[in-house]
Coordinates of N, CA and C and ligand atoms in Angstrom, one line a residue:
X1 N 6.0 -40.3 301.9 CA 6.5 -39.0 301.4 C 7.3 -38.3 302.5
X2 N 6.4 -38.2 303.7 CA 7.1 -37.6 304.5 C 8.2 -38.5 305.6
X3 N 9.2 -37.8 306.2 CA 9.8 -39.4 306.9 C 9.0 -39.3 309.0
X4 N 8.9 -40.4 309.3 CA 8.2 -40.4 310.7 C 8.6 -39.5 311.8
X5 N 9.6 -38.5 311.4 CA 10.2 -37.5 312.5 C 9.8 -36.5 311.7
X6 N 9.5 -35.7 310.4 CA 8.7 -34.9 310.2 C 7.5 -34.9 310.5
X7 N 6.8 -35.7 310.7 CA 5.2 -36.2 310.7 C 5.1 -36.4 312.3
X8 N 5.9 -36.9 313.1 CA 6.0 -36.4 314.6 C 6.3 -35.2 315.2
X9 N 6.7 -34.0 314.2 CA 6.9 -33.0 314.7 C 5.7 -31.9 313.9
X10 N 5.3 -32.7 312.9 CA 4.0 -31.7 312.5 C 2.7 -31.9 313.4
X11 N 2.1 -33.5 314.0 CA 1.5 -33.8 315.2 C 1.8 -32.9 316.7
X12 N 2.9 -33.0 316.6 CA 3.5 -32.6 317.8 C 4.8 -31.3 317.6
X13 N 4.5 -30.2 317.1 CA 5.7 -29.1 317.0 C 5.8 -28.6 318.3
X14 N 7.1 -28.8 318.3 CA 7.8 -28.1 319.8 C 8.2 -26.3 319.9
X15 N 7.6 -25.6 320.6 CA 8.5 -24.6 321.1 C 7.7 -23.6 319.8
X16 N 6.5 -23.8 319.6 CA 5.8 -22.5 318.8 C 5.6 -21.5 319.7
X17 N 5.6 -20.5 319.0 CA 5.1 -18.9 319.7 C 6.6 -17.7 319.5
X18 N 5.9 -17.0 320.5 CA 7.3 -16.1 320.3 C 7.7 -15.4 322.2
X19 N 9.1 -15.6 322.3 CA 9.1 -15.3 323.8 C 8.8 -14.2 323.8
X20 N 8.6 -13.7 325.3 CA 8.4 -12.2 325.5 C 9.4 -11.7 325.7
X21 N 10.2 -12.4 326.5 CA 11.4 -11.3 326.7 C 12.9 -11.6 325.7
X22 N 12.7 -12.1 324.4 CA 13.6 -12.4 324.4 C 14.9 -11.5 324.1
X23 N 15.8 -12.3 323.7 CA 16.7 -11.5 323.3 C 17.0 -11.1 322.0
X24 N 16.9 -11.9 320.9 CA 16.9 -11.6 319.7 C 16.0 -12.2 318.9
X25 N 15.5 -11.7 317.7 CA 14.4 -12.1 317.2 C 15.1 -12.1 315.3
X26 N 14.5 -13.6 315.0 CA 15.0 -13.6 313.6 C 13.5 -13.4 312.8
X27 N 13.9 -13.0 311.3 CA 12.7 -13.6 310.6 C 13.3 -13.9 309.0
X28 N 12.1 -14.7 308.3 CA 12.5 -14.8 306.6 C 11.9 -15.0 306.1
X29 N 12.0 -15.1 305.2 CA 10.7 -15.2 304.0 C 11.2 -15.4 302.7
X30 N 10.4 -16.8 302.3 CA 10.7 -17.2 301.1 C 9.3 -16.4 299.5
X31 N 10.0 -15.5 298.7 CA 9.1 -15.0 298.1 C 8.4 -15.9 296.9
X32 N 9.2 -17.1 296.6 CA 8.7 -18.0 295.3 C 7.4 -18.1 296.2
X33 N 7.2 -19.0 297.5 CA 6.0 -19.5 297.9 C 5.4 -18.7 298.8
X34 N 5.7 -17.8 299.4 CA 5.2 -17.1 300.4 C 5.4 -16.9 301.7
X35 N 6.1 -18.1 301.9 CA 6.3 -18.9 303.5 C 7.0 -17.9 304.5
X36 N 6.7 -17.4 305.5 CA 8.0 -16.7 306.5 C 8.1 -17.8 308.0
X37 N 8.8 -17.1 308.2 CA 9.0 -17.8 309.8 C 9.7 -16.5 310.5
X38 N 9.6 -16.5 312.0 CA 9.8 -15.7 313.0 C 10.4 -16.9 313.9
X39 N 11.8 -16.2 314.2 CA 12.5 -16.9 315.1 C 12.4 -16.4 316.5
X40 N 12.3 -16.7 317.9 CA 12.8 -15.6 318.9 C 13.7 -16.5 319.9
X41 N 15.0 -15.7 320.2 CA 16.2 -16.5 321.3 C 16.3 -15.9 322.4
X42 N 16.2 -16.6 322.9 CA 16.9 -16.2 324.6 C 18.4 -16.2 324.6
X43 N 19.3 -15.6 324.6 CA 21.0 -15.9 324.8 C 21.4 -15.5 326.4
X44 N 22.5 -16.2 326.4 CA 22.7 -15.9 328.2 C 24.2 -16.2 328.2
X45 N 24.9 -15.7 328.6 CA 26.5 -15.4 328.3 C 26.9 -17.1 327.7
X46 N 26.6 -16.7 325.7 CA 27.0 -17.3 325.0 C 26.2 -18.6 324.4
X47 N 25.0 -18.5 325.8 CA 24.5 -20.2 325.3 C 23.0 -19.5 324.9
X48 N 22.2 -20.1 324.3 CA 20.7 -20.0 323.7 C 20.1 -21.3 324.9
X49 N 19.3 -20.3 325.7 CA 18.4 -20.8 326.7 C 17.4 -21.1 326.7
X50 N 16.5 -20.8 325.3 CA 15.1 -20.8 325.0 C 14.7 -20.4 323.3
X51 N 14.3 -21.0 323.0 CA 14.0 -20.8 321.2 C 12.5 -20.8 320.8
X52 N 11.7 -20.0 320.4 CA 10.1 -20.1 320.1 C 10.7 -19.7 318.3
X53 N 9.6 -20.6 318.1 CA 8.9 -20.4 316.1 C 7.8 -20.0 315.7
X54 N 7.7 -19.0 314.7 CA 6.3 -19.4 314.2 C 6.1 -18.9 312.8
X55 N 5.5 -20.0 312.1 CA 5.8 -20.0 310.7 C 3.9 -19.5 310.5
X56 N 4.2 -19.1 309.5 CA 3.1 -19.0 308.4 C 3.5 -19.9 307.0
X57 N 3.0 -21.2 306.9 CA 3.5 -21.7 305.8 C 3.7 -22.8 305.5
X58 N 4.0 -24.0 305.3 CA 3.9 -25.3 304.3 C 4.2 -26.2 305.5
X59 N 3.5 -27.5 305.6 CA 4.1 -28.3 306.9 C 5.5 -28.6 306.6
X60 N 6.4 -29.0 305.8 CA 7.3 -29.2 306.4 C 8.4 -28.0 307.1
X61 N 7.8 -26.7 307.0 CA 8.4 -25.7 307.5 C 8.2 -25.3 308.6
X62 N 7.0 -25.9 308.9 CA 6.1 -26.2 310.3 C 7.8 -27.0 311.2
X63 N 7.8 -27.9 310.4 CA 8.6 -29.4 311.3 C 10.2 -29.0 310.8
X64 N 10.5 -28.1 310.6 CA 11.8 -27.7 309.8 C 12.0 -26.7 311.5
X65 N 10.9 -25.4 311.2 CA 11.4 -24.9 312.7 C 11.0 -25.4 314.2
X66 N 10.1 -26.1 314.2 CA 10.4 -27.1 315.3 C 11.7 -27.7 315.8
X67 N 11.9 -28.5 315.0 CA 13.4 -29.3 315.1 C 14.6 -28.2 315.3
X68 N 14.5 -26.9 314.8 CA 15.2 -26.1 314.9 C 15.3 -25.1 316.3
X69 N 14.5 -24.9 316.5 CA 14.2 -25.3 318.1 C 14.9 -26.0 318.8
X70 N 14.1 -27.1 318.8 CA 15.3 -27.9 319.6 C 16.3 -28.4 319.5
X71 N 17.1 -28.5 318.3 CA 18.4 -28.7 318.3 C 18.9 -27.0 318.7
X72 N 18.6 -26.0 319.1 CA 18.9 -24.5 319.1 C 18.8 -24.7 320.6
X73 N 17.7 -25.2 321.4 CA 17.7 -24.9 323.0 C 19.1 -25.6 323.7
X74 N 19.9 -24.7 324.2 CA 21.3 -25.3 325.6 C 22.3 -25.7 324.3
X75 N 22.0 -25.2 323.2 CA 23.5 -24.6 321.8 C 24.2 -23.8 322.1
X76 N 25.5 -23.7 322.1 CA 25.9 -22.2 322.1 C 26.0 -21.9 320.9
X77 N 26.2 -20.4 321.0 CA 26.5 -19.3 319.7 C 27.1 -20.4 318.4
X78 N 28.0 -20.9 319.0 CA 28.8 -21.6 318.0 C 28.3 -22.4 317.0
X79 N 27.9 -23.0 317.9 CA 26.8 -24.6 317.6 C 26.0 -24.0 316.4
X80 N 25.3 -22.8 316.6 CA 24.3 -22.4 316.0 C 24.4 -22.0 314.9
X81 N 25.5 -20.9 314.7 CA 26.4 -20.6 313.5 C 26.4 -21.7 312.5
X82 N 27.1 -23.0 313.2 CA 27.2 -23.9 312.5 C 25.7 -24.7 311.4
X83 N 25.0 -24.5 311.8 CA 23.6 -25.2 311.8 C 23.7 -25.0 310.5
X84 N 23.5 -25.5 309.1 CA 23.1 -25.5 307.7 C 21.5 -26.4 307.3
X85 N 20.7 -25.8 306.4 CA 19.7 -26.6 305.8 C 19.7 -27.7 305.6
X86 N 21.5 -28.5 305.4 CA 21.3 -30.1 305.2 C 21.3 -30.9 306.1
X87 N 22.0 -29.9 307.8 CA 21.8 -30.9 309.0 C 20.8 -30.9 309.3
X88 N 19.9 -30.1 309.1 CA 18.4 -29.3 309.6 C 17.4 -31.2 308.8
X89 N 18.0 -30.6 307.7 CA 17.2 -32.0 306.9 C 17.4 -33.3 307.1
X90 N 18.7 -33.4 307.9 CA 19.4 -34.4 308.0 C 18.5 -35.1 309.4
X91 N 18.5 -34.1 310.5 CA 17.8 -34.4 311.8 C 15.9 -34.8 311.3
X92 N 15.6 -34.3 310.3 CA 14.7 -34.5 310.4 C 14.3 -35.4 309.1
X93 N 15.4 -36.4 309.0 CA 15.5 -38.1 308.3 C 14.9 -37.7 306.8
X94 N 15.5 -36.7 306.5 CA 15.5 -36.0 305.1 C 14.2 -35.4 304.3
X95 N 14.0 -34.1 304.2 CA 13.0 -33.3 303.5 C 12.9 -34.2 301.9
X96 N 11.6 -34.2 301.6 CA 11.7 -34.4 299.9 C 12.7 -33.4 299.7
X97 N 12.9 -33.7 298.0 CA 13.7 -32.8 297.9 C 13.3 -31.4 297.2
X98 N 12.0 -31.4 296.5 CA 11.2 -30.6 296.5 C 10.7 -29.7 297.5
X99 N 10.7 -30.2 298.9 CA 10.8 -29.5 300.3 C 11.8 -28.9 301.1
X100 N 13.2 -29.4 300.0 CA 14.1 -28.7 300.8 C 14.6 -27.3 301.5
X101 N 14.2 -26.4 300.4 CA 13.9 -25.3 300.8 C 13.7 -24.7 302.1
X102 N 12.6 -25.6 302.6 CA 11.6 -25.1 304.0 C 12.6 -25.2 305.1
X103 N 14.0 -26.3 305.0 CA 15.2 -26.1 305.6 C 15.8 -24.8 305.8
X104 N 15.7 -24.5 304.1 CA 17.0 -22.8 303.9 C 15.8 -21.7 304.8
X105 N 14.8 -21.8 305.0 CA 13.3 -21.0 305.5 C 13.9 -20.8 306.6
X106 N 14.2 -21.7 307.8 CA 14.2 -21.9 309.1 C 15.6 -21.6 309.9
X107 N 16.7 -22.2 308.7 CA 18.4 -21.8 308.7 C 18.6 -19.8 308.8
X108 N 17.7 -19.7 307.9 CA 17.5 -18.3 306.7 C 16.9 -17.3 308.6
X109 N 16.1 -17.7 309.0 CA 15.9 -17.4 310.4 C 16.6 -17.0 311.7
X110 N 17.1 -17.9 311.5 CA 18.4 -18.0 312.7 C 19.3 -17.4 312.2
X111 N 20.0 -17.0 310.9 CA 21.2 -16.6 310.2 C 20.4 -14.9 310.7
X112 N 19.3 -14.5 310.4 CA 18.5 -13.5 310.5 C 18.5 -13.0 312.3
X113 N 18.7 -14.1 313.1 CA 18.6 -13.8 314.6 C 19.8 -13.0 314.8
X114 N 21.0 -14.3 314.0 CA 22.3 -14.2 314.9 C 22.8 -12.7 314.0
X115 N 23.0 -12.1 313.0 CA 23.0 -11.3 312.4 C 22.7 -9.8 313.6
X116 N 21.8 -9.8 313.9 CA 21.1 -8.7 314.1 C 21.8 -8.4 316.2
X117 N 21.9 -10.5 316.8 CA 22.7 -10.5 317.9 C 24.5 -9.5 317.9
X118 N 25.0 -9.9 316.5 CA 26.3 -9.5 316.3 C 26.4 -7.8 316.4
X119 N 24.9 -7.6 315.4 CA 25.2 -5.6 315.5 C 24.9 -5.1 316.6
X120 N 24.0 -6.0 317.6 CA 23.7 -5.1 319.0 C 25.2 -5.1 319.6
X121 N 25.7 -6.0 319.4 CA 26.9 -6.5 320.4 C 28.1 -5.6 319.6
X122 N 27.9 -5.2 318.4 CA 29.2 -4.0 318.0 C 28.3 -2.8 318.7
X123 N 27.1 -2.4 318.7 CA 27.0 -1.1 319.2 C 27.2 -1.0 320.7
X124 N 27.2 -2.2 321.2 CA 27.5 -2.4 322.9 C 28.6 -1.4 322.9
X125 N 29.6 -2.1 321.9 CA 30.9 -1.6 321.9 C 32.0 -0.1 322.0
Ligands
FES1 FE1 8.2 -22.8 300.9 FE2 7.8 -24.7 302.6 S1 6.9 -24.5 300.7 S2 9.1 -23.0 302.9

């Protein structure tokens, strides 16, 4: 059901918690099932230096922000932007498709970090 790199990252999730100092903090929430997730980034002129997760919610969303994580740590801005639910699913050798969702959960996150990075950085201005 599940593929051997989701199931290695629900055993083993990388990068749970939330940093303390970071710099921007995402979150989302899916209302059909309940699920949120809390993103938190470290950014350092342009690159993401450190990424913590923490979900409340369904294992593969567990292994959805994991993976997100670490394809997110030594990314730049760019990189990150770019990130969609199907590469998300893609790195992690494809969600059912009934699970795909727990992808848009974790994307839905990060879209929620980088968002909130952009308006600090207009009020810098
Ligand atoms: Fe909804 Fe996983 S079941 S995010």
């Amino acid at each position: 059901m599940y593929s051997s790199t989701v199931l290695e990252h629900l055993e083993n999730p990388r990068n749970v918690g939330e940093l303390a100092d970071a710099t921007i903090r995402g979150e989302s929430f899916n209302p059909v099932c309940g699920d949120r997730m809390t993103l938190t980034l470290r950014v350092s002129a342009g690159t993401i230096s450190d990424a913590r997760f923490l979900v409340d919610g369904c294992p593969p969303s567990i292994a959805a922000g994991s993976m997100l994580t670490v394809l997110l740590i030594n990314s730049d801005l760019d990189g990150a932007e770019r990130l969609t639910p199907r590469r998300l699913s893609e790195e992690l050798e494809q969600l059912p498709r009934h699970k795909e969702h727990c992808a848009i959960l974790a994307i839905d996150a990060l879209r929620s970090a980088l968002a909130q990075l952009k308006l600090h950085a207009a009020e810098e201005i």
